[in-house]
Every structure is written in structure tokens, then in C-alpha cells.
PDB file of C-alpha atoms in Angstrom:
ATOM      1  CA  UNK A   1      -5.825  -8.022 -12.955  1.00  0.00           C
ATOM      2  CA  UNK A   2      -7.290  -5.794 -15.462  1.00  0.00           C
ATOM      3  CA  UNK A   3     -11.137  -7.176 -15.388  1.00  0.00           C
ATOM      4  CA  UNK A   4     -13.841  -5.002 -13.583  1.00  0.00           C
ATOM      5  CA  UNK A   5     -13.845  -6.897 -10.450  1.00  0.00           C
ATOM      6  CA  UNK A   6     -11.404  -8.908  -8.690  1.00  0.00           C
ATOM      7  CA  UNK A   7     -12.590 -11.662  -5.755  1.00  0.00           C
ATOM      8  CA  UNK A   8     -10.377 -12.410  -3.219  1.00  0.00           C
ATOM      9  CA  UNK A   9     -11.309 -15.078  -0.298  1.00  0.00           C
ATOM     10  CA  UNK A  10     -13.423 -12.855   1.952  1.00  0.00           C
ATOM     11  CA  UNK A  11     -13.908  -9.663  -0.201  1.00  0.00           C
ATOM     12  CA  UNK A  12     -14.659  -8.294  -3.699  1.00  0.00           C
ATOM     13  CA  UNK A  13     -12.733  -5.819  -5.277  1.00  0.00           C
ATOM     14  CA  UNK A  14     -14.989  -3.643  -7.725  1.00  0.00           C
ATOM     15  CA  UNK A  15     -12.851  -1.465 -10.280  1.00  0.00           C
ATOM     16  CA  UNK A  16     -14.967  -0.208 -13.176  1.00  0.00           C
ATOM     17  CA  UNK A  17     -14.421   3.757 -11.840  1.00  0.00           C
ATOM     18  CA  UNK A  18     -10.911   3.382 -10.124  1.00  0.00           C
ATOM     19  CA  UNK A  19      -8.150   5.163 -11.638  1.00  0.00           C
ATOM     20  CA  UNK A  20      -5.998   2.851  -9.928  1.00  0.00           C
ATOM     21  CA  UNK A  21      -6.749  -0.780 -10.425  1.00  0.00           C
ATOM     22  CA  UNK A  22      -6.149  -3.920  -8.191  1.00  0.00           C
ATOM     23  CA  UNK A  23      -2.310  -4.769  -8.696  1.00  0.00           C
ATOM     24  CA  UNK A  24       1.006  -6.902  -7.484  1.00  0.00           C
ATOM     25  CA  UNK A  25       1.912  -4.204  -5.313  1.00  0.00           C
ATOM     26  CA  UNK A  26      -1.124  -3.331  -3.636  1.00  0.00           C
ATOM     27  CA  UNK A  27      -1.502  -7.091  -2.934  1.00  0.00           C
ATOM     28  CA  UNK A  28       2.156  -7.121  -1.338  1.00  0.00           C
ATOM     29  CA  UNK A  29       1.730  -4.259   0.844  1.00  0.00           C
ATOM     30  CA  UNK A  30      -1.120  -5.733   2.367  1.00  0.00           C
ATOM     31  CA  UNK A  31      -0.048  -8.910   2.938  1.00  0.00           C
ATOM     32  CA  UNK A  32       3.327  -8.080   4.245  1.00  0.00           C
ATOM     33  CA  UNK A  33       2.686  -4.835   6.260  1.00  0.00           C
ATOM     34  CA  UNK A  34       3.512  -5.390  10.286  1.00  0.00           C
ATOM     35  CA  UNK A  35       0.540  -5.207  11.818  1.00  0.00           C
ATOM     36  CA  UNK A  36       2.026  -6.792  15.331  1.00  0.00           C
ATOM     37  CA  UNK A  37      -0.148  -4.784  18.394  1.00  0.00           C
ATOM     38  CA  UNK A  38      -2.059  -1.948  15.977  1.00  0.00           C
ATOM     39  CA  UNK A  39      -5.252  -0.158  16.718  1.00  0.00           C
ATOM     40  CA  UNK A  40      -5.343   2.524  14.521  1.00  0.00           C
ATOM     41  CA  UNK A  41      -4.352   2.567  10.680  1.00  0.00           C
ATOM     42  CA  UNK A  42      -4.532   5.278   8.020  1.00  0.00           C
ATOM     43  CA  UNK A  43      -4.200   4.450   4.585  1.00  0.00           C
ATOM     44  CA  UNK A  44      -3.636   6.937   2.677  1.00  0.00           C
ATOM     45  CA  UNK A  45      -4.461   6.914  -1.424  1.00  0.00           C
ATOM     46  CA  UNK A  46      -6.548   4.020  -0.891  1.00  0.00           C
ATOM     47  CA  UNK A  47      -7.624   3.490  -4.490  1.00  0.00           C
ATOM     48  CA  UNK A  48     -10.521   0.956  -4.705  1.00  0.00           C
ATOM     49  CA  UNK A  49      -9.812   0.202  -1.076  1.00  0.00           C
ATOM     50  CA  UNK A  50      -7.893  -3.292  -1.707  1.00  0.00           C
ATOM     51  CA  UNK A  51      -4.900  -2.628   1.353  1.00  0.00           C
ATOM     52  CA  UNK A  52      -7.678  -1.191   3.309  1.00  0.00           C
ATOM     53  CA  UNK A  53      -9.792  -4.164   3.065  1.00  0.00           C
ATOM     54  CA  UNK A  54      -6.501  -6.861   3.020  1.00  0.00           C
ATOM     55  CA  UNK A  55      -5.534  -5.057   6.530  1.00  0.00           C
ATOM     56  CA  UNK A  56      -9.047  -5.766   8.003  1.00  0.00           C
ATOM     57  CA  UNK A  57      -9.072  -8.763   7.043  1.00  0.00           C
ATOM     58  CA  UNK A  58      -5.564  -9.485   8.976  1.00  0.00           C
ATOM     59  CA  UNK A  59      -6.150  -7.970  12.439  1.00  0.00           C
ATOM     60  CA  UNK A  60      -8.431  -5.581  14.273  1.00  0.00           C
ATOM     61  CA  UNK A  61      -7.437  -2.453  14.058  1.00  0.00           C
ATOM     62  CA  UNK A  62      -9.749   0.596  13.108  1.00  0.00           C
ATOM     63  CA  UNK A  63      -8.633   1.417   9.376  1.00  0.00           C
ATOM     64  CA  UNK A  64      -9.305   5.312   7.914  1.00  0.00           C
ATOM     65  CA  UNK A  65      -8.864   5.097   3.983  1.00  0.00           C
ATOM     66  CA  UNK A  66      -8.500   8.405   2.266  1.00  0.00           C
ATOM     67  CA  UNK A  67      -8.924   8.967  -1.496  1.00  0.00           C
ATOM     68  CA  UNK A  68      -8.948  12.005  -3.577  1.00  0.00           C
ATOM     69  CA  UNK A  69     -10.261  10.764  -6.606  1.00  0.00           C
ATOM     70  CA  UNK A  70     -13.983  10.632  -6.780  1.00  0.00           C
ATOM     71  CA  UNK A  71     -14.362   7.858  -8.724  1.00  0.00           C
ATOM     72  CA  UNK A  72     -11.765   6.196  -6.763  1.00  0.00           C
ATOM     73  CA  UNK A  73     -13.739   6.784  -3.857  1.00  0.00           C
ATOM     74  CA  UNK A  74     -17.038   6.021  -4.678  1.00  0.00           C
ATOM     75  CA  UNK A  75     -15.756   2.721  -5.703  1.00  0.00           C
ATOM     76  CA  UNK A  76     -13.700   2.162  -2.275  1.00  0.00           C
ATOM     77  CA  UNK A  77     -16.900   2.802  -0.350  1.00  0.00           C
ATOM     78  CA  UNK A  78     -18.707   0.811  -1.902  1.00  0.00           C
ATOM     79  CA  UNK A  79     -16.369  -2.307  -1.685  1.00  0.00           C
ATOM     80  CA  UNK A  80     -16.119  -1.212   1.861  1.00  0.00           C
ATOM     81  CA  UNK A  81     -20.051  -1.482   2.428  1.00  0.00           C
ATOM     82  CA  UNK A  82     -19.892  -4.864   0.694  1.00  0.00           C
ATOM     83  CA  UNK A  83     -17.310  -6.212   2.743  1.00  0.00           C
ATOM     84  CA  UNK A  84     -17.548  -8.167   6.286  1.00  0.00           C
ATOM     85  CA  UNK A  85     -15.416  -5.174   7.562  1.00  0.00           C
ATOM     86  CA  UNK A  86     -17.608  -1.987   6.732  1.00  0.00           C
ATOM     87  CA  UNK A  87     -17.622  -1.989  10.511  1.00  0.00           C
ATOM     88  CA  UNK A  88     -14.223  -1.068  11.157  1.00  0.00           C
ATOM     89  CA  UNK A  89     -13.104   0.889   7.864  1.00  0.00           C
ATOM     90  CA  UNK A  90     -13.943   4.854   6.887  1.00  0.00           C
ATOM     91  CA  UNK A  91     -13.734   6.191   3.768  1.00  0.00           C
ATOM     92  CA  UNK A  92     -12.792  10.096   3.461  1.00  0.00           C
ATOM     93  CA  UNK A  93     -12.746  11.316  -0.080  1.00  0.00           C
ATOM     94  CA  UNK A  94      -9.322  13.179   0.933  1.00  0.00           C
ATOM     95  CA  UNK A  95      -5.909  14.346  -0.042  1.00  0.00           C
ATOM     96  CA  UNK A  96      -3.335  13.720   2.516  1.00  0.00           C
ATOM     97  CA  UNK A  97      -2.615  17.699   2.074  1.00  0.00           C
ATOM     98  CA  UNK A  98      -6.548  17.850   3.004  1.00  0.00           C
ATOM     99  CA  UNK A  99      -6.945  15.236   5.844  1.00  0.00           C
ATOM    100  CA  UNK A 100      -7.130  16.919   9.328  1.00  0.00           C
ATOM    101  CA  UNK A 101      -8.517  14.047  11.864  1.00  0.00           C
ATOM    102  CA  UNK A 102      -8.490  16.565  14.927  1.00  0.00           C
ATOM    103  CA  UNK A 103      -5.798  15.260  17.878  1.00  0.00           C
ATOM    104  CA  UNK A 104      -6.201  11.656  16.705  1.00  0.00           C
ATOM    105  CA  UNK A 105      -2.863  10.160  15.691  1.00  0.00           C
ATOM    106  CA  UNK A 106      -2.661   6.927  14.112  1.00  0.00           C
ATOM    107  CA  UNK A 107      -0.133   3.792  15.353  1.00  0.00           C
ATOM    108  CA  UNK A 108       0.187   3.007  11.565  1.00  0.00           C
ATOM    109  CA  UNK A 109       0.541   4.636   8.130  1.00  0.00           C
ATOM    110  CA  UNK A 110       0.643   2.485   4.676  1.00  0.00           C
ATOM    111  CA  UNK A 111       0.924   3.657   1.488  1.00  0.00           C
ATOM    112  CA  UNK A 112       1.445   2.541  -2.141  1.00  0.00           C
ATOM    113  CA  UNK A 113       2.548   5.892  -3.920  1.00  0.00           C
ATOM    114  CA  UNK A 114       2.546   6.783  -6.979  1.00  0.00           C
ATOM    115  CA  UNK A 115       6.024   7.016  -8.333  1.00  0.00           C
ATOM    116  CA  UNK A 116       6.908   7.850 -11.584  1.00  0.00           C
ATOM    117  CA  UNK A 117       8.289  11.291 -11.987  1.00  0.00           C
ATOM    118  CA  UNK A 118      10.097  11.946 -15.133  1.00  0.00           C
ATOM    119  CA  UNK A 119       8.067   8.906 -17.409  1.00  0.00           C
ATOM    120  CA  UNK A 120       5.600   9.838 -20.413  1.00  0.00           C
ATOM    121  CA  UNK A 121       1.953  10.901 -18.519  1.00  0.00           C
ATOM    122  CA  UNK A 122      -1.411   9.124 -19.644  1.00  0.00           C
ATOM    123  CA  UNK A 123      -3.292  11.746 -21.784  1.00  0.00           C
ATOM    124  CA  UNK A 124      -6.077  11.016 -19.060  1.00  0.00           C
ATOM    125  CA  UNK A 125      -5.670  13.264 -15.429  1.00  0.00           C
ATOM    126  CA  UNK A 126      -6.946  10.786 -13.354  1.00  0.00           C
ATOM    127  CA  UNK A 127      -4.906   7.945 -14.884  1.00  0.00           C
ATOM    128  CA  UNK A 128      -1.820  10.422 -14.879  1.00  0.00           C
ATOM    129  CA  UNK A 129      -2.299  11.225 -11.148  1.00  0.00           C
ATOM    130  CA  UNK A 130      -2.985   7.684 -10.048  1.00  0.00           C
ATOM    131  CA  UNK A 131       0.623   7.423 -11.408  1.00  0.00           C
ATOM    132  CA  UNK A 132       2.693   9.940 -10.753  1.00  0.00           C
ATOM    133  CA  UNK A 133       4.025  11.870  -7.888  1.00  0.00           C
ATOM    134  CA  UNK A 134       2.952  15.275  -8.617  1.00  0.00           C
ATOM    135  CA  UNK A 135       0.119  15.473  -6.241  1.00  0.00           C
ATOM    136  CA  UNK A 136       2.049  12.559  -3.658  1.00  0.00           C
ATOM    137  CA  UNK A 137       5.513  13.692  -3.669  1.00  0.00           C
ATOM    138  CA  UNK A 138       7.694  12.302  -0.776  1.00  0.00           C
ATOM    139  CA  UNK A 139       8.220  15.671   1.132  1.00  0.00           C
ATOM    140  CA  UNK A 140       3.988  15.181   1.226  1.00  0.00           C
ATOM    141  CA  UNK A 141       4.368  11.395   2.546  1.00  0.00           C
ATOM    142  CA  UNK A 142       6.763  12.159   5.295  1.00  0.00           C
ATOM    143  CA  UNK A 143       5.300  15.517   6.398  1.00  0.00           C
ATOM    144  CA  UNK A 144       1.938  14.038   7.165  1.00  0.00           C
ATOM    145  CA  UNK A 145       3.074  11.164   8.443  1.00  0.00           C
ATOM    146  CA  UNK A 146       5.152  13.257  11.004  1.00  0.00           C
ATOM    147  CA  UNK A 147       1.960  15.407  11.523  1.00  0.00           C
ATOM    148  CA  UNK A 148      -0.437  11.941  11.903  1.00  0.00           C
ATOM    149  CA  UNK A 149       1.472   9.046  13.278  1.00  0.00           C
ATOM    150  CA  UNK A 150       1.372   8.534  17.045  1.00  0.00           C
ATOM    151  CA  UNK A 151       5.517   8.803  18.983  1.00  0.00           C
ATOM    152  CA  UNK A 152       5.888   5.324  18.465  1.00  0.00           C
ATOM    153  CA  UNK A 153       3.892   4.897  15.007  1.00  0.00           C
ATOM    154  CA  UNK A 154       5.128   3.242  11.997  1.00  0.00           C
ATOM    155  CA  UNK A 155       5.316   3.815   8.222  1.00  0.00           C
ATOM    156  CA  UNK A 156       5.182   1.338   5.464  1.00  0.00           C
ATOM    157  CA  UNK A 157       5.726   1.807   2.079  1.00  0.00           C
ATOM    158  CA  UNK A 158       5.913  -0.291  -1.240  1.00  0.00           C
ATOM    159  CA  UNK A 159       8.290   1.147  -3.960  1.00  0.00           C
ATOM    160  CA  UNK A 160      10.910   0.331  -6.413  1.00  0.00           C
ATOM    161  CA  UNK A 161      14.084  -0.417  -5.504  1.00  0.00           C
ATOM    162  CA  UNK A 162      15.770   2.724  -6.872  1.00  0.00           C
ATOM    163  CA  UNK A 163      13.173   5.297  -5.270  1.00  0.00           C
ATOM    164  CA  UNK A 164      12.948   3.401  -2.241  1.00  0.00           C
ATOM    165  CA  UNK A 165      16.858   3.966  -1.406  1.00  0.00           C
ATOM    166  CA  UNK A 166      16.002   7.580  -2.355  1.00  0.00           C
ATOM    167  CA  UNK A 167      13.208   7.267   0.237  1.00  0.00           C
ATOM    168  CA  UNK A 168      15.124   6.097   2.792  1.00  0.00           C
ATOM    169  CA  UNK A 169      17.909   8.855   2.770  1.00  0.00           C
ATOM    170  CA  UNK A 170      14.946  11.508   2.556  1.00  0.00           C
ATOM    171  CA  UNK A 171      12.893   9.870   5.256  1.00  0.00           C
ATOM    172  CA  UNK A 172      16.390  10.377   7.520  1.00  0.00           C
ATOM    173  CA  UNK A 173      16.074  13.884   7.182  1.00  0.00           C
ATOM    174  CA  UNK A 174      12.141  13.998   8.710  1.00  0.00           C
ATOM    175  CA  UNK A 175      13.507  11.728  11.454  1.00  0.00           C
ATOM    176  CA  UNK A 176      12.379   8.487  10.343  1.00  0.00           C
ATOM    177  CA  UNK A 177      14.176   5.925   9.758  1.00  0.00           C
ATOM    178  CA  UNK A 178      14.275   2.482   7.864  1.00  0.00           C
ATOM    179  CA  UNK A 179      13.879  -0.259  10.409  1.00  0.00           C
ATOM    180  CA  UNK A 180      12.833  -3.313   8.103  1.00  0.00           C
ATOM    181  CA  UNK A 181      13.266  -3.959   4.283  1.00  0.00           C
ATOM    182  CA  UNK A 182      11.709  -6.876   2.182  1.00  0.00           C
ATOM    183  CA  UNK A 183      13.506  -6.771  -0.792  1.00  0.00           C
ATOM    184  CA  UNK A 184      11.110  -8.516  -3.834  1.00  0.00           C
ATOM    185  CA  UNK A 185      12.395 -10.398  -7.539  1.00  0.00           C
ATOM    186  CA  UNK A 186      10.046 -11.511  -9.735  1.00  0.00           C
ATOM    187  CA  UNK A 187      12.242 -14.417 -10.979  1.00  0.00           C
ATOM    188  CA  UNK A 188      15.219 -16.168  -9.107  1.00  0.00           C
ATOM    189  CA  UNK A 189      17.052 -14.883 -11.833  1.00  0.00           C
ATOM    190  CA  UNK A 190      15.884 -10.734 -12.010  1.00  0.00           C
ATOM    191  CA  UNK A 191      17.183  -7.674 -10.573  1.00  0.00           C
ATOM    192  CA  UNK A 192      14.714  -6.663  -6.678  1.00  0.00           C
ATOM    193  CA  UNK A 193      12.447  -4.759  -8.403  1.00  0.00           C
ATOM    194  CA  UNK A 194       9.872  -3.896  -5.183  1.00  0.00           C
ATOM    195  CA  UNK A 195      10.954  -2.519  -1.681  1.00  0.00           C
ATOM    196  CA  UNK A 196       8.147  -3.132   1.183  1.00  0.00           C
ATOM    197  CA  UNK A 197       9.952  -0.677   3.935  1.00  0.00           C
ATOM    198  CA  UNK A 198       9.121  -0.193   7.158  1.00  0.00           C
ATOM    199  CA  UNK A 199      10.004   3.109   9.286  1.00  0.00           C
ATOM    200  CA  UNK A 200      10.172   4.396  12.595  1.00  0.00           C
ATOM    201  CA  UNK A 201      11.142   7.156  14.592  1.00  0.00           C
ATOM    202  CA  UNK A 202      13.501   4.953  16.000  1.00  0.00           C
ATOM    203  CA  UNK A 203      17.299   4.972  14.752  1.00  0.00           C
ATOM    204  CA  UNK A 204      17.804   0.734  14.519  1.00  0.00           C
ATOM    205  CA  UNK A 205      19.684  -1.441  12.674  1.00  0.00           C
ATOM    206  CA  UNK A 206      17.257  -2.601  10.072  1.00  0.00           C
ATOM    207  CA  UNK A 207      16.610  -6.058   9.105  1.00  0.00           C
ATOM    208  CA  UNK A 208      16.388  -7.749   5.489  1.00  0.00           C
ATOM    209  CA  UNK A 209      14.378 -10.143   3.961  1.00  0.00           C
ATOM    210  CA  UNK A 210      13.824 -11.374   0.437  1.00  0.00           C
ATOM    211  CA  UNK A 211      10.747 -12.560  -1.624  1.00  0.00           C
ATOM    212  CA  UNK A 212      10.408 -14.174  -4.770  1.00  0.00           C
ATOM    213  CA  UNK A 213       7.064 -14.187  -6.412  1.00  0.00           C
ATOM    214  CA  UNK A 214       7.438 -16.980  -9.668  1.00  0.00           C
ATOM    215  CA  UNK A 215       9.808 -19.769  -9.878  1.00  0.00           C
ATOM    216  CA  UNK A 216      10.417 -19.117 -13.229  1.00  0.00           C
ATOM    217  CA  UNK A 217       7.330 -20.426 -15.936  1.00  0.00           C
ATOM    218  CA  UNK A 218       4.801 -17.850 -16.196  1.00  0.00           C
ATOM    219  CA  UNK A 219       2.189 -18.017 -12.866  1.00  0.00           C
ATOM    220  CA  UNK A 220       4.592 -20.760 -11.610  1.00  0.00           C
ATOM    221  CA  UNK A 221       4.647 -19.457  -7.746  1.00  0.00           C
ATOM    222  CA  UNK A 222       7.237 -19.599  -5.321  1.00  0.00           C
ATOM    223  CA  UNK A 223       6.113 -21.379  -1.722  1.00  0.00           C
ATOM    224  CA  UNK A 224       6.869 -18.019  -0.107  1.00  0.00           C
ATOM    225  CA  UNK A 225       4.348 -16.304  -1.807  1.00  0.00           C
ATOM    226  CA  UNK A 226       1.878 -18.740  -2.170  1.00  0.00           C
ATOM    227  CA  UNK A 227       1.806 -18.767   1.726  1.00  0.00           C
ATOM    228  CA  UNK A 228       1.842 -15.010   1.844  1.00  0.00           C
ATOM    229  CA  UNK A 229      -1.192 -14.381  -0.128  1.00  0.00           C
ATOM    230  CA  UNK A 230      -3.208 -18.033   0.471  1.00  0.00           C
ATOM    231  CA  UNK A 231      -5.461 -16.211   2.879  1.00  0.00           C
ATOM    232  CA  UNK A 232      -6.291 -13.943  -0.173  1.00  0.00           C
ATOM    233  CA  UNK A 233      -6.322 -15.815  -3.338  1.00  0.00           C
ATOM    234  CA  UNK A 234      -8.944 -17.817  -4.558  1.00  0.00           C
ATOM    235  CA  UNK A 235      -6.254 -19.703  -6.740  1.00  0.00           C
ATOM    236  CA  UNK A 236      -4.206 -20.923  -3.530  1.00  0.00           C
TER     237      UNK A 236
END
């Protein structure tokens, strides 16, 4: 996924000034994230707008994107305007930290964060942010999305399995709490390396699912995922 544009069924994806490109995980958040009865969603770091546009694509809702990378959002507008959902999706070029929408609260919040927080940083800022969590820390994630989702809103997340149980506990402590968890392999044979989770302000018994993404030959796909992302996918 590493070429300057990437064209899914009923959108392109331009890339050329993202610091974040088109990837897996971006792909599964969007095609997993509940979406059952939402009007409003906020996506926040919305990179070259792929969730954003995957989401619009699913239902009906009114998306807000925010990006606070200009390149990033340059090129997130711009596959907005291109898209057959320009309609229904804003682009702010704005932090979380910065993004002040008035009263309005949203019904959902999705985010792919960046996670890595002890690793080797890219020489490159931009790079290095669209990577690590020094400008998206968790504490950041769960404030706003206290201060912007609606009573009954919901948050949904994509991480790896080890920060995602540290999510979890943290989220407990902002009063949200883990209502749904697809755990993800990318063999039948590896470790879950991806958590999609799914929180609420509701204290529930959470439900678990599993997804496998290859079968075991390279770009051999599982049924499960070929049906997850056929709407998307040019290839299925």
C-alpha cells in the first residue's frame, strides 16, 4: 500500500503528501466500526481521510475529520472533494487538543492512534508524529472524547493487543468502558496482533470476536475478511 494512490470501489485514496499512508489498520477500523443508528461521527487524526471516506460510504451519518498535519490535510480534502461523499464529510485542519465544535456532541468517535512510545523515531517530524503518541497520548483520546461524545456516544479504537489492554484499564478510569472487542491474527497460526474496541459509558459485559486476515500463503485471504472488505476492494 505504499504507491501514491490507492482505489478502492467507490473512492480514491491520494497519498503523495500524507504522513500517514493508506494501511491494514485503517482499512479494519473502517470496515468493522458499529455504525448501527449513527448521525454524527468525528474522526479524529484522519490522515488522508481513508476511515472518513470508508464510514460514508457505509451509512449516513454526517462525518467531521480532523487533521493536524497540513499536508495530511490538504490531501484528505482533496480526496474528500473527489469523492461521492464531499456532501456529508468536513475537513478541519485540527488537533483534538484544538477542536472546539461549540455544544455539538457527536454519537460516535473513531480513531486509529498512533502508538509507539518507547520505539526508535523517523528522523522526519511529520513521519515521527504520524507514529507516535507524543502529540495523541491516551489521557488526550479519552479526555476529548468525554468532552465530545454525546451521553450515549461510542468510542472505537484500533490498536495492538498489548496497548489496547492498557487502553482498556485507562479508559475505566474516564468512565468508559470496553463493551465489544474484535480480536485480529494475521495467520491461523500467529499471536492477535490488532484490537478493534468498542467503548461506552455503559458498564456491560463485553463481547468477543475474532478475525483472521490470510489463510496462510502470502495474500491468500480468509472468507471473513474477504466479506469484510468486498465492498472496498477492487481485488474482491
Amino acid at each position: 500500500m505504499s504507491n501514491n494512490h490507492f482505489t478502492f470501489k467507490q473512492f480514491t485514496v491520494k497519498q503523495e503528501k500524507a504522513a500517514f499512508k493508506v494501511g491494514t489498520d485503517g482499512v479494519l477500523l473502517g470496515a468493522t466500526s458499529d455504525l448501527s443508528g449513527e448521525e454524527s461521527v468525528l474522526d479524529i487524526g484522519t490522515g488522508t481521510g481513508l476511515i472518513a471516506l470508508m464510514l460514508a460510504q457505509r451509512c449516513n451519518a454526517r462525518i467531521v475529520a480532523i487533521e493536524p498535519d497540513k499536508g495530511s490535510y490538504e490531501q484528505a480534502l482533496d480526496n474528500v472533494k473527489e469523492s461521492p461523499f464531499c456532501e456529508r464529510i468536513t475537513v478541519f485542519n485540527k488537533s483534538l487538543q484544538e477542536f472546539f465544535p461549540g455544544e455539538e456532541k457527536f454519537d460516535l468517535i473513531v480513531v486509529n492512534p498512533p502508538f509507539f512510545s518507547d520505539s526508535l523515531k523517523n528522523p522526519d517530524p511529520r513521519l515521527s508524529a504520524a507514529r507516535h503518541n507524543d502529540n495523541l497520548t491516551s489521557e488526550d483520546i479519552l479526555t476529548g472524547a468525554n468532552r465530545l461524545l454525546n451521553e450515549k456516544g461510542s468510542l472505537q479504537l484500533i490498536l495492538p493487543y498489548v496497548e489496547g489492554n492498557v487502553f482498556i484499564a485507562e479508559a475505566a478510569d474516564y468512565g468508559f468502558y470496553c463493551n465489544k472487542i474484535l480480536k485480529i491474527r494475521p495467520l491461523p497460526t500467529s499471536e492477535i496482533r490488532r484490537v478493534v474496541l468498542s467503548f461506552s459509558r455503559a458498564k456491560i459485559k463485553p463481547s468477543e470476536s475474532f478475525l483472521t486476515i490470510e489463510r496462510g500463503p502470502r495474500h491468500e485471504f480468509t472468507d471473513d475478511y474477504k466479506n469484510l472488505t468486498k465492498d472496498f476492494y477492487l481485488k474482491f
